[in-house]
Short mmCIF file of C-alpha atoms and ligand atoms in Angstrom, two decimals:
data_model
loop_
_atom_site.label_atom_id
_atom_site.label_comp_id
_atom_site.label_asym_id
_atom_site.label_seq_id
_atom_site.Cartn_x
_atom_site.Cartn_y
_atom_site.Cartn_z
CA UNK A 140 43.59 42.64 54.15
CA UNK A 141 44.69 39.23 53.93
CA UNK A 142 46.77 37.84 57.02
CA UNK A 143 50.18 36.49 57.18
CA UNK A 144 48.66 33.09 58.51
CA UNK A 145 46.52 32.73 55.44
CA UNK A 146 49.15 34.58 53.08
CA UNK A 147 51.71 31.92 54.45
CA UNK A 148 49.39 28.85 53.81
CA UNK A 149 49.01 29.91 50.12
CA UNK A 150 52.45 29.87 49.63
CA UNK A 151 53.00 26.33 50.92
CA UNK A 152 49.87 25.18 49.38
CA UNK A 153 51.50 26.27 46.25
CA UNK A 154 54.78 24.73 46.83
CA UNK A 155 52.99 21.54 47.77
CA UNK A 156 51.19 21.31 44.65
CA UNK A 157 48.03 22.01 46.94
CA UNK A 158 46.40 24.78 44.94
CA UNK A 159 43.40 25.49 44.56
CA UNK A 160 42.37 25.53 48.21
CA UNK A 161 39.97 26.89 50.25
CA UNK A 162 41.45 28.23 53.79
CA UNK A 163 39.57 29.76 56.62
CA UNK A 164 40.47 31.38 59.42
CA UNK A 165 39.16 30.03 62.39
CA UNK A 166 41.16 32.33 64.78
CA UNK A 167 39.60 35.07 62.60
CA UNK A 168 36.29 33.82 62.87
CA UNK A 169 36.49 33.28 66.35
CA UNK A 170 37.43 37.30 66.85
CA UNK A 171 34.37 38.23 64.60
CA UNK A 172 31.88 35.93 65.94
CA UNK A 173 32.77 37.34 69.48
CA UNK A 174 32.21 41.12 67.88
CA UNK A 175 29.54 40.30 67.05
CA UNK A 176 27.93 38.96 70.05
CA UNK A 177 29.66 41.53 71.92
CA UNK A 178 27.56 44.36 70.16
CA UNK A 179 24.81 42.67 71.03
CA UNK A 180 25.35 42.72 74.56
CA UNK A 181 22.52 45.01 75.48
CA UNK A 182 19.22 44.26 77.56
CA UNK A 183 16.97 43.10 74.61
CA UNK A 184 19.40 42.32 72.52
CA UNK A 185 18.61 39.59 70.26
CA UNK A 186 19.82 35.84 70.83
CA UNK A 187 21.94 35.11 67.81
CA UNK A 188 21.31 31.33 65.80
CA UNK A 189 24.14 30.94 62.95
CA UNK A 190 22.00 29.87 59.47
CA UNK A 191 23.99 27.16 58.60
CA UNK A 192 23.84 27.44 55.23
CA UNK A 193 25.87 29.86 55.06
CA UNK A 194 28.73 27.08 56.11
CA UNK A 195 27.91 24.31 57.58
CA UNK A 196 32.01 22.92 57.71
CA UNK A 197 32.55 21.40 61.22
CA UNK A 198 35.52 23.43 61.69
CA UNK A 199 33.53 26.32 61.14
CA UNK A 200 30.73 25.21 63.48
CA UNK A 201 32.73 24.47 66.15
CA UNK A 202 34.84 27.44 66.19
CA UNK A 203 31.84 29.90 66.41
CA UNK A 204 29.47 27.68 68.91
CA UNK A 205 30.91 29.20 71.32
CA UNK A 206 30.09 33.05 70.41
CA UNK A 207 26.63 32.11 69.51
CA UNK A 208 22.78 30.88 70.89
CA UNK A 209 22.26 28.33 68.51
CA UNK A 210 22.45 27.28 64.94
CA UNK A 211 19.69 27.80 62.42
CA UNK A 212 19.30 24.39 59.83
CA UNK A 213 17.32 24.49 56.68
CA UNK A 214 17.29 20.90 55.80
CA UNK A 215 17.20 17.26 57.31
CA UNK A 216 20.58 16.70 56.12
CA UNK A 217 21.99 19.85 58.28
CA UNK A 218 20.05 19.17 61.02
CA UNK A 219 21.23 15.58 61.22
CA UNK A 220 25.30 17.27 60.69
CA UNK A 221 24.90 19.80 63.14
CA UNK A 222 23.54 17.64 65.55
CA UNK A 223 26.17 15.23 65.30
CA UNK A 224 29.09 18.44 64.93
CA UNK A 225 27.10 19.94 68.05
CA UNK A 226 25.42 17.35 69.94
CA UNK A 227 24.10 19.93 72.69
CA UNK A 228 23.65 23.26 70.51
CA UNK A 229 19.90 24.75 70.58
CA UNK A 230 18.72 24.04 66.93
CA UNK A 231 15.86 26.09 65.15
CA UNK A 232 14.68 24.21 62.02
CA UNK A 233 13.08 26.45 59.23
CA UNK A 234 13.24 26.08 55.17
CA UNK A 235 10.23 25.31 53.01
CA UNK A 236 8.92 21.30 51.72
CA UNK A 237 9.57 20.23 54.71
CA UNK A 238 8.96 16.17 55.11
CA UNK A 239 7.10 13.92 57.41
CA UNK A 240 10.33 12.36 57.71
CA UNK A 241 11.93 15.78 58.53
CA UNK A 242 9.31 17.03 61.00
CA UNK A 243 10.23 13.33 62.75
CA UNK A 244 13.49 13.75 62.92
CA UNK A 245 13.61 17.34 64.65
CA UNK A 246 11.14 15.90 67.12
CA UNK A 247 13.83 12.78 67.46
CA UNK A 248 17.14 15.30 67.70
CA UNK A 249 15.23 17.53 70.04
CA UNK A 250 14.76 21.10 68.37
CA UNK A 251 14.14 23.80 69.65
CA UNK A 252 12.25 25.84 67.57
CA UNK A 253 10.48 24.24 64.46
CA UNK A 254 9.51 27.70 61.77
CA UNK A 255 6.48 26.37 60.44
CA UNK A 256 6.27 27.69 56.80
CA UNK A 257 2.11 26.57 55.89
CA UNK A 258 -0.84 25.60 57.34
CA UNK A 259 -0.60 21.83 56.18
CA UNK A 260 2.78 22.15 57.46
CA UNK A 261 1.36 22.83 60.39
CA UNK A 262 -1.01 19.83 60.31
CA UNK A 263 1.35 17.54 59.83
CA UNK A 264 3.78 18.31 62.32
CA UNK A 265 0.42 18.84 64.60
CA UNK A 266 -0.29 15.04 63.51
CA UNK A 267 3.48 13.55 64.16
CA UNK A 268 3.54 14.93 67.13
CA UNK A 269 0.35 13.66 68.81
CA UNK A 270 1.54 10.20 67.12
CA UNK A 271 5.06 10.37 69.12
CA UNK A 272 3.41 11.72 72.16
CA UNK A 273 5.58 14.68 72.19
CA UNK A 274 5.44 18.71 72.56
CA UNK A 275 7.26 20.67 69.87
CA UNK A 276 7.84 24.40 70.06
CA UNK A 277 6.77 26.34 66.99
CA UNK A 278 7.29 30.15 65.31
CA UNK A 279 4.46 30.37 62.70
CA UNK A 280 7.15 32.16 59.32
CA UNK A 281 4.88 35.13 57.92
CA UNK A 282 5.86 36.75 54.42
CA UNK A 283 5.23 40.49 55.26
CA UNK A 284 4.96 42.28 51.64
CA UNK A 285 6.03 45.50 52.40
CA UNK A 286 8.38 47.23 49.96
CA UNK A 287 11.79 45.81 49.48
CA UNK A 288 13.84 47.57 46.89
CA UNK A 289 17.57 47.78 47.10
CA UNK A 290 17.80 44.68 48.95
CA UNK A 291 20.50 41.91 47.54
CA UNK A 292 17.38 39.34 47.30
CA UNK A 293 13.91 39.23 48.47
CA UNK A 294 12.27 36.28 49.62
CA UNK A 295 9.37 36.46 47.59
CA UNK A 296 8.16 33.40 46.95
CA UNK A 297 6.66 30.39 49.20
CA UNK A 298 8.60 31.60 52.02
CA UNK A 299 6.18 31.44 54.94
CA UNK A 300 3.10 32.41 55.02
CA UNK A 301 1.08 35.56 53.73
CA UNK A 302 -0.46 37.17 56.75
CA UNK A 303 -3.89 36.08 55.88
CA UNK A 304 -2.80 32.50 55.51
CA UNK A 305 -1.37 32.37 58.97
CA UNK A 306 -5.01 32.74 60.41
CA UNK A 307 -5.65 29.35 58.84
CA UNK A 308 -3.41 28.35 61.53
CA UNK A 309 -5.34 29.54 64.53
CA UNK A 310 -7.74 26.25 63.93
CA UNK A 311 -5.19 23.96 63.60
CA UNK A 312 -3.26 25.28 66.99
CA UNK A 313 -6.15 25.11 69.15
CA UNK A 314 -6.94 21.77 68.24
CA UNK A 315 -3.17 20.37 68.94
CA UNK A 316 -2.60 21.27 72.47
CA UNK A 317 1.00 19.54 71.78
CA UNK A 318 2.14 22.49 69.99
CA UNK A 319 3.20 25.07 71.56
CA UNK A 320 2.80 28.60 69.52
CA UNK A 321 6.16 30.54 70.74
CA UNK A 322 5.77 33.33 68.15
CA UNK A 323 6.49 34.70 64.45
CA UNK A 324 9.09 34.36 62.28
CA UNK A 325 9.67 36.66 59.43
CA UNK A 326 13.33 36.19 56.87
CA UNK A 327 12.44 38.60 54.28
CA UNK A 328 15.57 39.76 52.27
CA UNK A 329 19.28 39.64 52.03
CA UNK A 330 21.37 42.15 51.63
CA UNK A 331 20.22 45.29 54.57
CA UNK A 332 22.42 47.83 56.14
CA UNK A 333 22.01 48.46 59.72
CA UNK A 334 19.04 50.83 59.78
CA UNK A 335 17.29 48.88 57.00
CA UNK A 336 17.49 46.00 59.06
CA UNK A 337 16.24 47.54 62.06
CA UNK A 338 13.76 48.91 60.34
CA UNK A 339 12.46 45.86 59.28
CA UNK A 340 12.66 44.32 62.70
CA UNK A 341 10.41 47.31 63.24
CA UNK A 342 8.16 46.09 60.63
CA UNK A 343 8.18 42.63 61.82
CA UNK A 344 7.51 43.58 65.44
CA UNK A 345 4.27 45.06 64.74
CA UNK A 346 2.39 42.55 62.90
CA UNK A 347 3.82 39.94 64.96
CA UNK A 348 2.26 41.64 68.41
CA UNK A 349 -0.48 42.23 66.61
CA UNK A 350 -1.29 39.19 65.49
CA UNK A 351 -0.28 37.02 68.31
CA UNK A 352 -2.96 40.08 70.49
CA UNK A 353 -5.58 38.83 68.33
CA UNK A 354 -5.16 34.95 68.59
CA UNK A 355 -5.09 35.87 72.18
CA UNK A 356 -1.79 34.23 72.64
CA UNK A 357 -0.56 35.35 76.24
CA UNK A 358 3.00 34.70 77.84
CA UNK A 359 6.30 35.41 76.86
CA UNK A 360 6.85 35.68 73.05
CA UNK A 361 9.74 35.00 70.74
CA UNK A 362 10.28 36.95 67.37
CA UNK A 363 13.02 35.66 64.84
CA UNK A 364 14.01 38.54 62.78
CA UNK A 365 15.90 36.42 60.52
CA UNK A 366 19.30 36.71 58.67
CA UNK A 367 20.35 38.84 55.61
CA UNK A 368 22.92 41.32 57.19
CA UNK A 369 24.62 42.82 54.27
CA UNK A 370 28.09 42.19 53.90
CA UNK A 371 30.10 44.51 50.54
CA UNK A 372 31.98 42.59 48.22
CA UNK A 373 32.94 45.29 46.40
CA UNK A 374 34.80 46.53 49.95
CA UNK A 375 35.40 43.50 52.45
CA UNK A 376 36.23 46.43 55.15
CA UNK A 377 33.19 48.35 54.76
CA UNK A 378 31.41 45.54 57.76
CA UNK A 379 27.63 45.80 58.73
CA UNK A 380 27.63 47.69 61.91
CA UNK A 381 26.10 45.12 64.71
CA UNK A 382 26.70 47.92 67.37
CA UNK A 383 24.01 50.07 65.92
CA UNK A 384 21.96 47.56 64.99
CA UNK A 385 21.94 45.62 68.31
CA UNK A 386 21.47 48.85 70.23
CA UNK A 387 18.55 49.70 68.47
CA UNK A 388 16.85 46.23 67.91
CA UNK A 389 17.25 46.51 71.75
CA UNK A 390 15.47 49.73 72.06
CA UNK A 391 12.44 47.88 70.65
CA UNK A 392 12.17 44.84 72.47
CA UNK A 393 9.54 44.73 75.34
CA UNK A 394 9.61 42.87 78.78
CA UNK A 395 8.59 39.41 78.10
CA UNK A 396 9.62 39.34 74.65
CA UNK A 397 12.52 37.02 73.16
CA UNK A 398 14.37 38.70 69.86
CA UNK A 399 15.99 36.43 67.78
CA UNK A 400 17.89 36.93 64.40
CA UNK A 401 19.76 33.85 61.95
CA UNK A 402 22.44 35.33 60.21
CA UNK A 403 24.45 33.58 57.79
CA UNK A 404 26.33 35.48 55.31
CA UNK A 405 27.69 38.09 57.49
CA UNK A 406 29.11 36.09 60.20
CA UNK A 407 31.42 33.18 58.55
CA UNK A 408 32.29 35.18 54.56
CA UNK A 409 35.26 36.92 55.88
CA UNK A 410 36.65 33.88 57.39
CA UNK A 411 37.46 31.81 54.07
CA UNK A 412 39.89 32.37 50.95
CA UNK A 413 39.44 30.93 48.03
CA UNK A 414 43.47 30.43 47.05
CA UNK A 415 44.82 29.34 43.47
CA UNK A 416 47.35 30.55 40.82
CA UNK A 417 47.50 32.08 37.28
CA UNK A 418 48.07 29.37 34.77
CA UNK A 419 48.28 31.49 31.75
CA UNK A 420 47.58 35.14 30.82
CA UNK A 421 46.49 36.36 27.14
CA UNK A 422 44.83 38.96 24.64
CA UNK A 423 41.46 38.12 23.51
CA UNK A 424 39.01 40.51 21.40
CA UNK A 425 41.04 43.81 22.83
CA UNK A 426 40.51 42.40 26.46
CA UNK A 427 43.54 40.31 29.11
CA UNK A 428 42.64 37.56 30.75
CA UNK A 429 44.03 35.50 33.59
CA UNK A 430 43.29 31.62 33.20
CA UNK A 431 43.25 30.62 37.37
CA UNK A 432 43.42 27.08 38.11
CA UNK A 433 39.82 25.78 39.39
CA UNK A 434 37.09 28.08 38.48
CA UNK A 435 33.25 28.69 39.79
CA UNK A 436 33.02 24.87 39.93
CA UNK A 437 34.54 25.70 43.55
CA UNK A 438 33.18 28.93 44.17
CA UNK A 439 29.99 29.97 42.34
CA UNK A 440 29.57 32.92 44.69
CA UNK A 441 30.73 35.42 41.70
CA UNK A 442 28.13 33.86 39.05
CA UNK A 443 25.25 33.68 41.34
CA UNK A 444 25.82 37.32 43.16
CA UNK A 445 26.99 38.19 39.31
CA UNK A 446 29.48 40.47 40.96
CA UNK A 447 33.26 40.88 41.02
CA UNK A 448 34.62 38.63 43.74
CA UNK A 449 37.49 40.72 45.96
CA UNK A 450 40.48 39.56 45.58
CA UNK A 451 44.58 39.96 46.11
CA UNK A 452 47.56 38.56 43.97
CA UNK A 453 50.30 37.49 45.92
CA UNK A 454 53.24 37.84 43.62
CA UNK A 455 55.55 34.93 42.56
CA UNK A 456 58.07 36.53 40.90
CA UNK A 457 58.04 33.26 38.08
CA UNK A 458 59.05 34.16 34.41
CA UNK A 459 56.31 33.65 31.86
CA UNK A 460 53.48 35.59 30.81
CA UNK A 461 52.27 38.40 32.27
CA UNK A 462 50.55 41.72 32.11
CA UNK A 463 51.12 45.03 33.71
CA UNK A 464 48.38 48.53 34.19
CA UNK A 465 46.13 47.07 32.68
CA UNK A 466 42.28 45.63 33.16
CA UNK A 467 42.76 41.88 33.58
CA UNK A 468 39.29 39.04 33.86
CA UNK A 469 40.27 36.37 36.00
CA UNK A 470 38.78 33.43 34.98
CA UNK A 471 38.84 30.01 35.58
CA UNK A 472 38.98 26.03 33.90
CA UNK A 473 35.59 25.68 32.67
CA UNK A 474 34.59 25.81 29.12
CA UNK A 475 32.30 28.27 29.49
CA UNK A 476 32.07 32.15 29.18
CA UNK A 477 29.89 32.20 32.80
CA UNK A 478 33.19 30.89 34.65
CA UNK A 479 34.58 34.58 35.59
CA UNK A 480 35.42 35.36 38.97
CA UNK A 481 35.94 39.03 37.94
CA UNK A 482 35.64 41.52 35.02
CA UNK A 483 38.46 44.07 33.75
CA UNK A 484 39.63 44.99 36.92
CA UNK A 485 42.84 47.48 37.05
CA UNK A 486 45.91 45.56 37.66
CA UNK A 487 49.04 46.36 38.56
CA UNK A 488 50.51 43.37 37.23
CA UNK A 489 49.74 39.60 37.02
CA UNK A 490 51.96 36.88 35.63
CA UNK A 491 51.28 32.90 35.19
CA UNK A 492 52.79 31.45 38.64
CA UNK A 493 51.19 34.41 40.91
CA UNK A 494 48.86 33.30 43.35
CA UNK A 495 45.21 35.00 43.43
CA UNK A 496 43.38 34.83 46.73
CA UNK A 497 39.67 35.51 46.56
CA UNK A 498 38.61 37.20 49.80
CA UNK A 499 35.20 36.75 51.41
CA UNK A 500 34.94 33.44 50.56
CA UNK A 501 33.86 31.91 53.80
CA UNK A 502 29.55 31.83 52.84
CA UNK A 503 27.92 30.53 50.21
CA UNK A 504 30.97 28.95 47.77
CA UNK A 505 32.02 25.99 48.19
CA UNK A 506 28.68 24.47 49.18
CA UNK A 507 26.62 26.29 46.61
CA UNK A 508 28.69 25.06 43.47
CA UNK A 509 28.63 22.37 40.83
CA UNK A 510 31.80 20.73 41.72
CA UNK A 511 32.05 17.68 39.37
CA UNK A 512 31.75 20.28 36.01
CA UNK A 513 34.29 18.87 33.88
CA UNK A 514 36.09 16.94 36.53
CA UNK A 515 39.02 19.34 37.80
CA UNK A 516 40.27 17.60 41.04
CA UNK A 517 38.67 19.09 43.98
CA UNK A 518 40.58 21.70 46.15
CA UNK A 519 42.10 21.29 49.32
CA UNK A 520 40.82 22.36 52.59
CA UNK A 521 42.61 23.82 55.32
CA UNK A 522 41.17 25.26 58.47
CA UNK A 523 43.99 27.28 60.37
CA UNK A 524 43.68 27.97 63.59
CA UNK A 525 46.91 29.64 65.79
C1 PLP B 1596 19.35 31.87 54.27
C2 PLP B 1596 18.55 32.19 55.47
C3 PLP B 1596 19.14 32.86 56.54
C4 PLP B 1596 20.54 33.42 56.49
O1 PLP B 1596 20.64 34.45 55.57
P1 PLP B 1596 22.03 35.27 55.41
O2 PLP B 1596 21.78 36.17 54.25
O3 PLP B 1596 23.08 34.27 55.17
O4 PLP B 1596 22.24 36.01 56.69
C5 PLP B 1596 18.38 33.05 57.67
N1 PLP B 1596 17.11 32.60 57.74
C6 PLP B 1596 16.51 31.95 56.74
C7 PLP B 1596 15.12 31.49 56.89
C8 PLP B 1596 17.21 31.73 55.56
O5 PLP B 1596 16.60 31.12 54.54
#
């Protein structure tokens, strides 16, 4: 599963002294990003926005732009980044606590969507808006309860608003003719299959029509299904299947309606390796370990998803310790027992020298972890593209 381009990158990292790295695959990206917008080709199809959360590296933004609507920012600090990476990208700005200064500055770098998360949300932007004399274009986010077992994570929490909440909103709109009510938005778990998904933009669909009937809101009307399309890390080829799902998201969409999904995860994870080698390999307590240079400092993916993170070893062939049929842990430099990347997995054989490259590591590492833990230098970064 892992390519020769990124395959031959570890090995030079290594001989460079350039381990641990992270290295993406932009030309892989690129041919993912364009299967994916491909199978959603279809009349009513969704528009797709990239969450940038996911990965918000330039090289990363820049290689998928193209294959995409828009990009989805959660935060001042990514709008401000993406608008400077992407100076003309369409930008939808959602995420609760948002700021006064926030709700300026999307007014200032011209988005395109603001996903208004409460009421006095609501009010404020209502308020900075009238102040700057401009328009700004808003999906109210509701927090449908519905039943959402077996999904990776549910956004329960202050995520949006609970649908009798959102008629708070009503006042507020009609009062502030310079916003402009576009339609709902609804994120409400990570972690769906195909038919799950479109099941919930089923869900979503419903309430939203409903809802916007009963404010009497006429015109064309948007409805951002949000992200969460599963990805497996326990089998990086079992993919979510987009064709399916954008064929029958499709199927639901009416004339004058705008669908509109954020995914992060699932777009940019397969794109990055996480590349480093074994520095030593021992018994402890009945159980082998493999010590990897770095650790979840770089990647907390496996300790937050509490999972074992897929990985290869790319043999060496360096004397020294080793260990062979066996269930290995490969953990990393921290001095903690939380810094595992993976538990007793079966293993042909792994030897200090080898090189371990951690698959799906393209969303959510690097830029979710607590890189100054004991002060390990940082990796190196290498975006390929041939
Ligand atoms: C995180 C997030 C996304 C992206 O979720 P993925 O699981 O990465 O697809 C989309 N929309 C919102 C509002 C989010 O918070």
């Amino acid at each position: 599963m892992i390519t020769r381009l990124v395959e031959d990158e570890a090995r030079a990292l290594a001989a460079g002294g350039g381990l641990p790295a992270f290295v993406y695959d932009l030309g892989a990206l690129r041919d993912h990003t364009a299967d994916v917008r491909a199978a959603l080709a279809s009349a009513g199809a969704p528009e797709i926005f990239y969450a940038a959360k996911a990965n918000p590296d330039a090289p990363i933004l820049r290689t998928l732009a193209p294959h995409v609507d828009g990009i989805e920012v959660a935060s001042g600090g990514e709008l401000a980044h993406v608008r400077e990476v992407l100076p003309d990208a369409r930008l939808a700005f959602g995420g609760p606590g948002k700021t006064d200064r926030e709700l300026r500055q999307a007014l200032d770098l011209d988005v395109e969507r603001v996903h208004v998360e409460s009421p006095y949300e609501l009010q404020r932007l209502a308020e900075i808006a009238h102040g700057s004399g401009r328009e700004v274009d808003v999906l109210l986010r509701v927090n449908l309860a519905g039943d959402r077992r077996g999904v990776a994570l549910a956004m329960s929490g202050p995520f949006g608003m609970d649908p009798d909440l959102i008629d708070a909103c009503t006042g507020i709109l009609s009062s502030a003719p310079q916003v402009r009510l576009r339609g709902v938005h609804a994120h409400l778990a990570s972690g769906l299959d195909a038919p799950a998904m479109v099941a919930q933009a089923a869900e979503i669909l419903a309430w939203g029509r409903a809802w916007l009937d009963r404010t009497g809101h006429d015109g064309p009307r948007e409805f951002n299904l949000g992200g969460g399309m599963a990805v497996d890390y326990g089998d990086p080829a079992n993919r979510f299947d987009w064709k399916r799902y954008g064929e029958d998201v499709a199927a639901l969409a009416r004339p004058g309606e705008t669908l509109r999904i954020e995914p992060g995860r699932a777009v940019s994870v397969y794109a990055g390796w996480y590349v480093t080698d074994v520095l030593d390999v021992k018994k402890a307590h009945g159980q082998w370990y493999a010590v990897l240079r770095g650790g979840t400092m770089h990647i907390r993916t496996p300790v937050t998803k509490q999972h074992d993170h897929p990985f290869v070893v790319l043999p060496a062939g360096a004397a020294g310790p080793a260990v062979a049929d066996e269930p290995v842990t490969l953990v990393g430099q921290l001095c903690t027992p939380k810094d595992v990347f993976a538990r007793e997995i079966p293993t042909n054989r792994i030897a200090v020298g080898d090189l371990v490259a951690f698959a799906m590591s393209g969303a959510y590492a690097w830029n979710i972890s607590h890189h100054d833990f004991l002060m390990h230098p940082k990796p190196t970064f290498r975006y390929l593209d041939e």
